[in-house]
Coordinates of C-alpha atoms in Angstrom, one line a residue:
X1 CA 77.1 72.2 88.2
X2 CA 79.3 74.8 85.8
X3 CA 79.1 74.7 82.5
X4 CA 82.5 74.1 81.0
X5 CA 83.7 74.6 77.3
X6 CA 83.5 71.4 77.1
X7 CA 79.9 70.5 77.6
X8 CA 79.1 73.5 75.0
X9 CA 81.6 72.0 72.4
X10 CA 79.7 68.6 73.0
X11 CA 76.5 70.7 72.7
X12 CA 77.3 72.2 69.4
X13 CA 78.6 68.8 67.9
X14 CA 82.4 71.5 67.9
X15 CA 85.7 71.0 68.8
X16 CA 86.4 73.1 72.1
X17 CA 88.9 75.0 70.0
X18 CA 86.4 76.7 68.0
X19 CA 83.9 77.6 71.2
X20 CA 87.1 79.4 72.1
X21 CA 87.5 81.1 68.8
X22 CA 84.1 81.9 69.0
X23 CA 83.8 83.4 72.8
X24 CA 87.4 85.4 71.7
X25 CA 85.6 86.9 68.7
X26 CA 88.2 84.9 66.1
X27 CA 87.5 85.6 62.6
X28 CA 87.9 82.6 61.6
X29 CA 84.6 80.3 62.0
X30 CA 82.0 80.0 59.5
X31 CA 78.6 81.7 60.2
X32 CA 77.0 78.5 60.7
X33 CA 79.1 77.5 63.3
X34 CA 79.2 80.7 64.9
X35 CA 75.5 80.5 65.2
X36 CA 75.4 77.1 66.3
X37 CA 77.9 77.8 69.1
X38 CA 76.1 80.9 70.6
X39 CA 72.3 78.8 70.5
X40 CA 74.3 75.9 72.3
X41 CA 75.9 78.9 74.6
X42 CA 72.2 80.3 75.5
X43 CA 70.6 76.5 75.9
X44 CA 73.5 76.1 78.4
X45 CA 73.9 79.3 80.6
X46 CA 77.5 79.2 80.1
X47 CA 79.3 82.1 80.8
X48 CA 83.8 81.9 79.7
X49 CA 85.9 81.9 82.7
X50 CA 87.5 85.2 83.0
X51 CA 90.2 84.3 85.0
X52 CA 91.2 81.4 82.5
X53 CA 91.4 83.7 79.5
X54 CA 93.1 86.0 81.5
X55 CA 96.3 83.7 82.1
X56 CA 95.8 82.5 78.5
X57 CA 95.9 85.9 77.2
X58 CA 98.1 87.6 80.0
X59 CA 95.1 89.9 80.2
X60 CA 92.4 90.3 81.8
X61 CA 90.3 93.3 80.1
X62 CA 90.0 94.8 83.7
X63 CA 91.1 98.3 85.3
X64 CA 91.6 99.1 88.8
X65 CA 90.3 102.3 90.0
X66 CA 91.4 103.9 93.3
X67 CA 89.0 106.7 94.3
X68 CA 89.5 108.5 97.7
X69 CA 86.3 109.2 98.9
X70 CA 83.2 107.4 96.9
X71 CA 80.2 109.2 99.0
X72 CA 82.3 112.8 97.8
X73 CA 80.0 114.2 94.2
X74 CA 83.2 115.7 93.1
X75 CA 84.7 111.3 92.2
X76 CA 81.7 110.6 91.3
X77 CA 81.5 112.4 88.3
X78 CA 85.1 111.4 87.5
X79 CA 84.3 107.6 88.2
X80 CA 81.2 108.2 85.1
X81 CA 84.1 109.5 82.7
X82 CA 86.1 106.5 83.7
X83 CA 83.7 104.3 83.3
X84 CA 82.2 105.6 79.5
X85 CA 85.8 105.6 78.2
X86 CA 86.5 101.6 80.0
X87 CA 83.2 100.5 78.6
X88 CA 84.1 101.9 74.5
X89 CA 87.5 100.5 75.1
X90 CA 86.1 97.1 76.3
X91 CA 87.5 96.9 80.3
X92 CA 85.8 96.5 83.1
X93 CA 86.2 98.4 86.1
X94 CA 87.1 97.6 89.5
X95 CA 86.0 100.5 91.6
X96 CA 88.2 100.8 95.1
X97 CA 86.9 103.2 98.3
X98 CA 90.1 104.2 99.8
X99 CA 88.7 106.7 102.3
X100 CA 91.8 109.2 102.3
X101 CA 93.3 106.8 104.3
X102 CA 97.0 106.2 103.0
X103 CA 97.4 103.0 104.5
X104 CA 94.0 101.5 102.9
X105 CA 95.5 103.6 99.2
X106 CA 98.1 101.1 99.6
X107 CA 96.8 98.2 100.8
X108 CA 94.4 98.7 97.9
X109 CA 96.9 99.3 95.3
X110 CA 98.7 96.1 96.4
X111 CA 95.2 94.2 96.2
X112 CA 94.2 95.5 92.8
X113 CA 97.8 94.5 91.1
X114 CA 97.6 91.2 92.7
X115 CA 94.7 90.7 90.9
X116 CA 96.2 91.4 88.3
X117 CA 94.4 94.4 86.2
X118 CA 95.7 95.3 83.3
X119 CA 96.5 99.0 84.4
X120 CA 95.6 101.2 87.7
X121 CA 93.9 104.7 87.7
X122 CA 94.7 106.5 91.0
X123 CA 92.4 109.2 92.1
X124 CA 93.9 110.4 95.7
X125 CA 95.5 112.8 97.8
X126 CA 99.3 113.4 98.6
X127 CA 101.4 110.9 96.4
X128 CA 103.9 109.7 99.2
X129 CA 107.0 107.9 99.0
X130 CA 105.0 104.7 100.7
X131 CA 103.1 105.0 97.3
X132 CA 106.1 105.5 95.0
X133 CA 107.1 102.1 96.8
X134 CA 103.8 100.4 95.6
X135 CA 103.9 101.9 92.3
X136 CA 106.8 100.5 91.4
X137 CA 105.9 96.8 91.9
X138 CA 103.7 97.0 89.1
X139 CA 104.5 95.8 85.8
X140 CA 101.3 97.3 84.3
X141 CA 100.7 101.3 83.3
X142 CA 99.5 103.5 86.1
X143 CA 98.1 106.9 85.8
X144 CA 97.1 109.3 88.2
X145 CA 94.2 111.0 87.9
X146 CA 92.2 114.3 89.2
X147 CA 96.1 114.3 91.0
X148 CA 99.9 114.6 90.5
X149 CA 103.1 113.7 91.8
X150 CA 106.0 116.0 92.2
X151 CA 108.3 113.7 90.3
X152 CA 106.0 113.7 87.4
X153 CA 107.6 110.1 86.9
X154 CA 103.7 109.0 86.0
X155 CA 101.4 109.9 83.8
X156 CA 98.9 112.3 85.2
X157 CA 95.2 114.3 84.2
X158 CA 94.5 117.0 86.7
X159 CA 93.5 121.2 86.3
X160 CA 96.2 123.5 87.3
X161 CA 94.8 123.7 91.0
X162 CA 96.9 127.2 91.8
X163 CA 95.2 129.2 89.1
X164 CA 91.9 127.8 89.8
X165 CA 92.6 129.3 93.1
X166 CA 93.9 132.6 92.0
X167 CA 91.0 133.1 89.4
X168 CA 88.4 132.2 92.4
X169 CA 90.2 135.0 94.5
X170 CA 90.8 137.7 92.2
X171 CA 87.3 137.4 91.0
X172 CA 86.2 138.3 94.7
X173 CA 89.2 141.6 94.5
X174 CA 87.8 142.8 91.1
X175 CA 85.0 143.4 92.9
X176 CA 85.8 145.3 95.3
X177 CA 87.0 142.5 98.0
X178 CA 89.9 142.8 99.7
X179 CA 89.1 141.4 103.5
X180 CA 89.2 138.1 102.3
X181 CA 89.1 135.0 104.4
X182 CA 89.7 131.3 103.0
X183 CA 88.5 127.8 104.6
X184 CA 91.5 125.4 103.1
X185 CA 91.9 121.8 103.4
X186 CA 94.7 120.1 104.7
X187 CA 97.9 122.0 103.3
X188 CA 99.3 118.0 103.0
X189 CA 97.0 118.1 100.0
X190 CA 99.0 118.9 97.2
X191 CA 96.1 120.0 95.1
X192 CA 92.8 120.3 96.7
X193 CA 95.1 122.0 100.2
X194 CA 98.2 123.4 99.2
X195 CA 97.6 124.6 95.7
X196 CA 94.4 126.1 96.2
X197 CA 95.9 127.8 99.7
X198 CA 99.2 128.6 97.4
X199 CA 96.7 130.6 94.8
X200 CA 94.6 132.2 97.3
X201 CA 98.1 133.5 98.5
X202 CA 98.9 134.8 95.1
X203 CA 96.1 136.2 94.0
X204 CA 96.6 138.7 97.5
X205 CA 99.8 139.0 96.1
X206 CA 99.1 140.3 92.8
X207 CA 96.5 142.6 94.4
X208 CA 98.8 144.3 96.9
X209 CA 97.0 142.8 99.9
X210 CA 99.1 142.0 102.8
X211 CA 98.3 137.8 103.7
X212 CA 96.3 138.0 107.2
X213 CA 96.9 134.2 109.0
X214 CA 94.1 134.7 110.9
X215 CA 92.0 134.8 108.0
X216 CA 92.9 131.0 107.1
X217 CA 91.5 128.4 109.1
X218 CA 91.8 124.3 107.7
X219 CA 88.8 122.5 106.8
X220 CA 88.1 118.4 106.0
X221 CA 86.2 119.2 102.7
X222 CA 82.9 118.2 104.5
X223 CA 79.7 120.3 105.0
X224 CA 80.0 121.0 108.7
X225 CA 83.5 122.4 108.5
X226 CA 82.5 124.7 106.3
X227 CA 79.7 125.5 108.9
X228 CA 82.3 125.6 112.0
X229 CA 84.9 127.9 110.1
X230 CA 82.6 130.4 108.8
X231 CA 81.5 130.6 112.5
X232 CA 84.7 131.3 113.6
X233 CA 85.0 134.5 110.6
X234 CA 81.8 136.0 112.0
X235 CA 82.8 135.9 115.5
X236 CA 86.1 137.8 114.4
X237 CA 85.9 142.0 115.6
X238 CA 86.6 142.5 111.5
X239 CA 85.2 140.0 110.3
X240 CA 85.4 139.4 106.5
X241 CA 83.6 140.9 103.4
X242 CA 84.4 137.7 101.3
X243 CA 84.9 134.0 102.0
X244 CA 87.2 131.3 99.8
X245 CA 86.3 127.9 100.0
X246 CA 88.8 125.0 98.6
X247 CA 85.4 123.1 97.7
X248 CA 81.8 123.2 97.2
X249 CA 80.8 121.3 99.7
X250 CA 83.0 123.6 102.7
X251 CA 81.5 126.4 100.8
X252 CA 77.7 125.5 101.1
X253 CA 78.6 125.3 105.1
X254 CA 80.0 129.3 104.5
X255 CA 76.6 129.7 103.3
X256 CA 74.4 128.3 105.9
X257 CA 76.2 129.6 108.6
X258 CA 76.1 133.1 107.2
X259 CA 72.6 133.0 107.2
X260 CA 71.8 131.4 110.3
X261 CA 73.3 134.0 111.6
X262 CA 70.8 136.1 110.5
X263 CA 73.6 137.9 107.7
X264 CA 73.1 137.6 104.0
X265 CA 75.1 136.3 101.4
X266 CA 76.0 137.9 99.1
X267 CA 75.0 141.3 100.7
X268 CA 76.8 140.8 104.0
X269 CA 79.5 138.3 103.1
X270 CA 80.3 136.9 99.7
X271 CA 81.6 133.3 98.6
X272 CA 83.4 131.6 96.0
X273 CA 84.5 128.1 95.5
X274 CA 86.5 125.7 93.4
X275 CA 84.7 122.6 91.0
X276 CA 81.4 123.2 90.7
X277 CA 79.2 119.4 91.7
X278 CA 75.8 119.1 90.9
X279 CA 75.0 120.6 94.3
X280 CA 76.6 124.0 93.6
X281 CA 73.6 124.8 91.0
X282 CA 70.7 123.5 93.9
X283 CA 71.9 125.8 96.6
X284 CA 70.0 129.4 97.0
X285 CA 71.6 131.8 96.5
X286 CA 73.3 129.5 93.4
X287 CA 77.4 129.6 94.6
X288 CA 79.7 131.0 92.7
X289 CA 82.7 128.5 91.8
X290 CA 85.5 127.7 89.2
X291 CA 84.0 124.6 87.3
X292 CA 86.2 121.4 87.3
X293 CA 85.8 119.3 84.5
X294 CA 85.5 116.5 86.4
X295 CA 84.0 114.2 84.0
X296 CA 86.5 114.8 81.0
X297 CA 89.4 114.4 84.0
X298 CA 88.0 110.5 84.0
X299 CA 87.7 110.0 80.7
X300 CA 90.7 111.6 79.2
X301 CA 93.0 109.7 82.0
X302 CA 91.1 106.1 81.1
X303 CA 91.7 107.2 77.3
X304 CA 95.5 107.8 78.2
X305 CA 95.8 104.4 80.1
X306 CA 94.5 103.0 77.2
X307 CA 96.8 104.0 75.3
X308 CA 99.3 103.0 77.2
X309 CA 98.1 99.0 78.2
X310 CA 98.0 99.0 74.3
X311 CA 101.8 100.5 74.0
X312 CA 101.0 103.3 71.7
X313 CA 102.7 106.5 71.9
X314 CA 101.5 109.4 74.0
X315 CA 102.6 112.8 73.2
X316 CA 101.8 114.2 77.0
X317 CA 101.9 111.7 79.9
X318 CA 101.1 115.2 81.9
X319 CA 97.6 116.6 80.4
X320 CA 96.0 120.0 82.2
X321 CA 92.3 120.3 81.3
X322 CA 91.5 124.0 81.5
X323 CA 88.9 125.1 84.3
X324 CA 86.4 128.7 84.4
X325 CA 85.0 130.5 86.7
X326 CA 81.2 130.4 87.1
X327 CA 79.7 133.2 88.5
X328 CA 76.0 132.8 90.0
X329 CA 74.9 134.6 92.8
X330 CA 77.3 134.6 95.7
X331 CA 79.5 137.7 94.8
X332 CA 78.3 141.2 95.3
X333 CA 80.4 144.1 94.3
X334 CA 81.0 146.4 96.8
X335 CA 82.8 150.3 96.9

């Protein structure tokens, strides 16, 4: 059977007031009795009902987390910064796969405020109207994270996705590059797509180089896109002296399919990327990308919610981390 306040105040010879003072941390109970409580606690197994001290609190200590794609590195890292932050702070985390599906974003969002957390971090793609819609059912602080909305009606962490892009790009035209191809993600991406696409664009721009459509072809952010695209650029009567990648993981493809093609990189056909995962550093020839920082994206958003669940005042609800270019060994210079 459970074990109910009850049958520990009995245990402890205490009223069941001060095993509540007690499990809530109160002050006020004498370190006898605090002791006495806590032995009759471990004799007993029992563990405080959550959900009661929730509605007795109108808290519950927990955070929902809306992630996009749990199996991608890149929200991995930012679900660790998250988590390090909730943990100091004293919330627990409830971790949602939402599978860049917008329909399951919302059907999760709805699920996670039923339950009623006591704010939502929201790690996603395009920030839709349908979303808006959800958002604004909840009574508790939301904050988007690694992602923004064009409103900027909420509170947001993210890197300024367009001059990651450029930076990428006009590190490949200081060296020499100016046939430059790019594997985007879906332009209905307003960072990871159409930013990156946007400062790709720019960065050509800035260097006088006329934009070539037939050197952009879309990708999903997965491996083997990355591997079907670069195909494509290869096959191509001029085909390209450098390749941009909206991520890592496209860009590792690039690399692969280069070389199974018996060309070299960065000899024959140079790459760069945008945010730098674990796996960036593990592939030969190490790929060149502009470093994300992923990690402080989770913690500095949880630290903002925070702040906000606990009403105290925030001087930017909109915070840009700054990013950097990391060059390895996938740019060559050429003449």
């Amino acid at each position: 059977m459970t074990v109910t306040i009850y049958d520990v105040a009995r245990e402890a010879s205490v009223s069941m007031a001060t095993v509540s003072r007690v499990v809530n941390n109160n002050p006020n109970v004498k370190p006898q009795t605090r002791k006495k409580v806590f032995e009759a606690i471990e004799r007993l197994g029992y563990r405080p009902n959550a959900v009661a001290r929730g509605l007795a609190s109108k808290k519950t200590t927990t955070v929902g987390v809306v992630i996009p794609d749990i199996s991608n590195a890149i929200f991995a890292e930012v679900a660790r910064g998250i988590e390090d932050i909730a943990n100091m702070y004293h919330y627990n985390i409830i971790l949602c796969n939402a599978d860049k599906k917008k329909d399951k974003e919302i059907r999760v969002i709805n699920t996670l405020l039923e339950k009623q957390v006591d704010g939502l971090l929201f790690m996603g793609g395009a920030v839709t109207e349908d979303h808006i819609q959800a958002f604004k059912t909840s009574s508790v602080p939301i904050v988007l994270c690694a992602t923004t909305e064009e409103g900027d009606t909420y509170p947001s962490v993210d890197i300024d996705h367009i001059g990651a892009a450029e930076d990428a790009v006009s590190t490949l035209i200081q060296n020499g590059h100016r046939h430059i191809a790019m594997i985007s993600g879906t332009l209905q991406d307003p960072s990871n797509g159409y930013a990156r696409f946007q400062g790709y664009k720019n960065a050509l721009e800035k260097a006088g180089i006329s934009f070539n459509e037939d050197l952009v072809r879309i990708g999903n952010y997965r491996y083997e896109s990355g591997l079907e695209v670069t195909q494509h650029f290869l096959d191509l009567q001029d085909r390209p002296t450098a390749i941009f990648a909206a991520n890592d993981e496209m860009a590792i493809g690039a690399i692969h399919a280069i070389q199974d093609k018996g060309l070299r990189v960065p000899e024959d056909v140079s790459i760069i990327s945008v945010d730098n995962v674990r796996m960036a550093s593990m592939v030969r020839p190490l790929l060149s990308t502009v470093a994300q920082p992923m990690y402080d994206i989770g913690a500095v958003s949880m630290r903002l919610l925070t702040k906000l669940m606990k009403k105290e005042t925030v001087a930017n609800s909109r915070v840009i981390l700054p990013h950097e270019v990391i060059l390895r060994q996938t740019v060559a210079h050429i003449e």
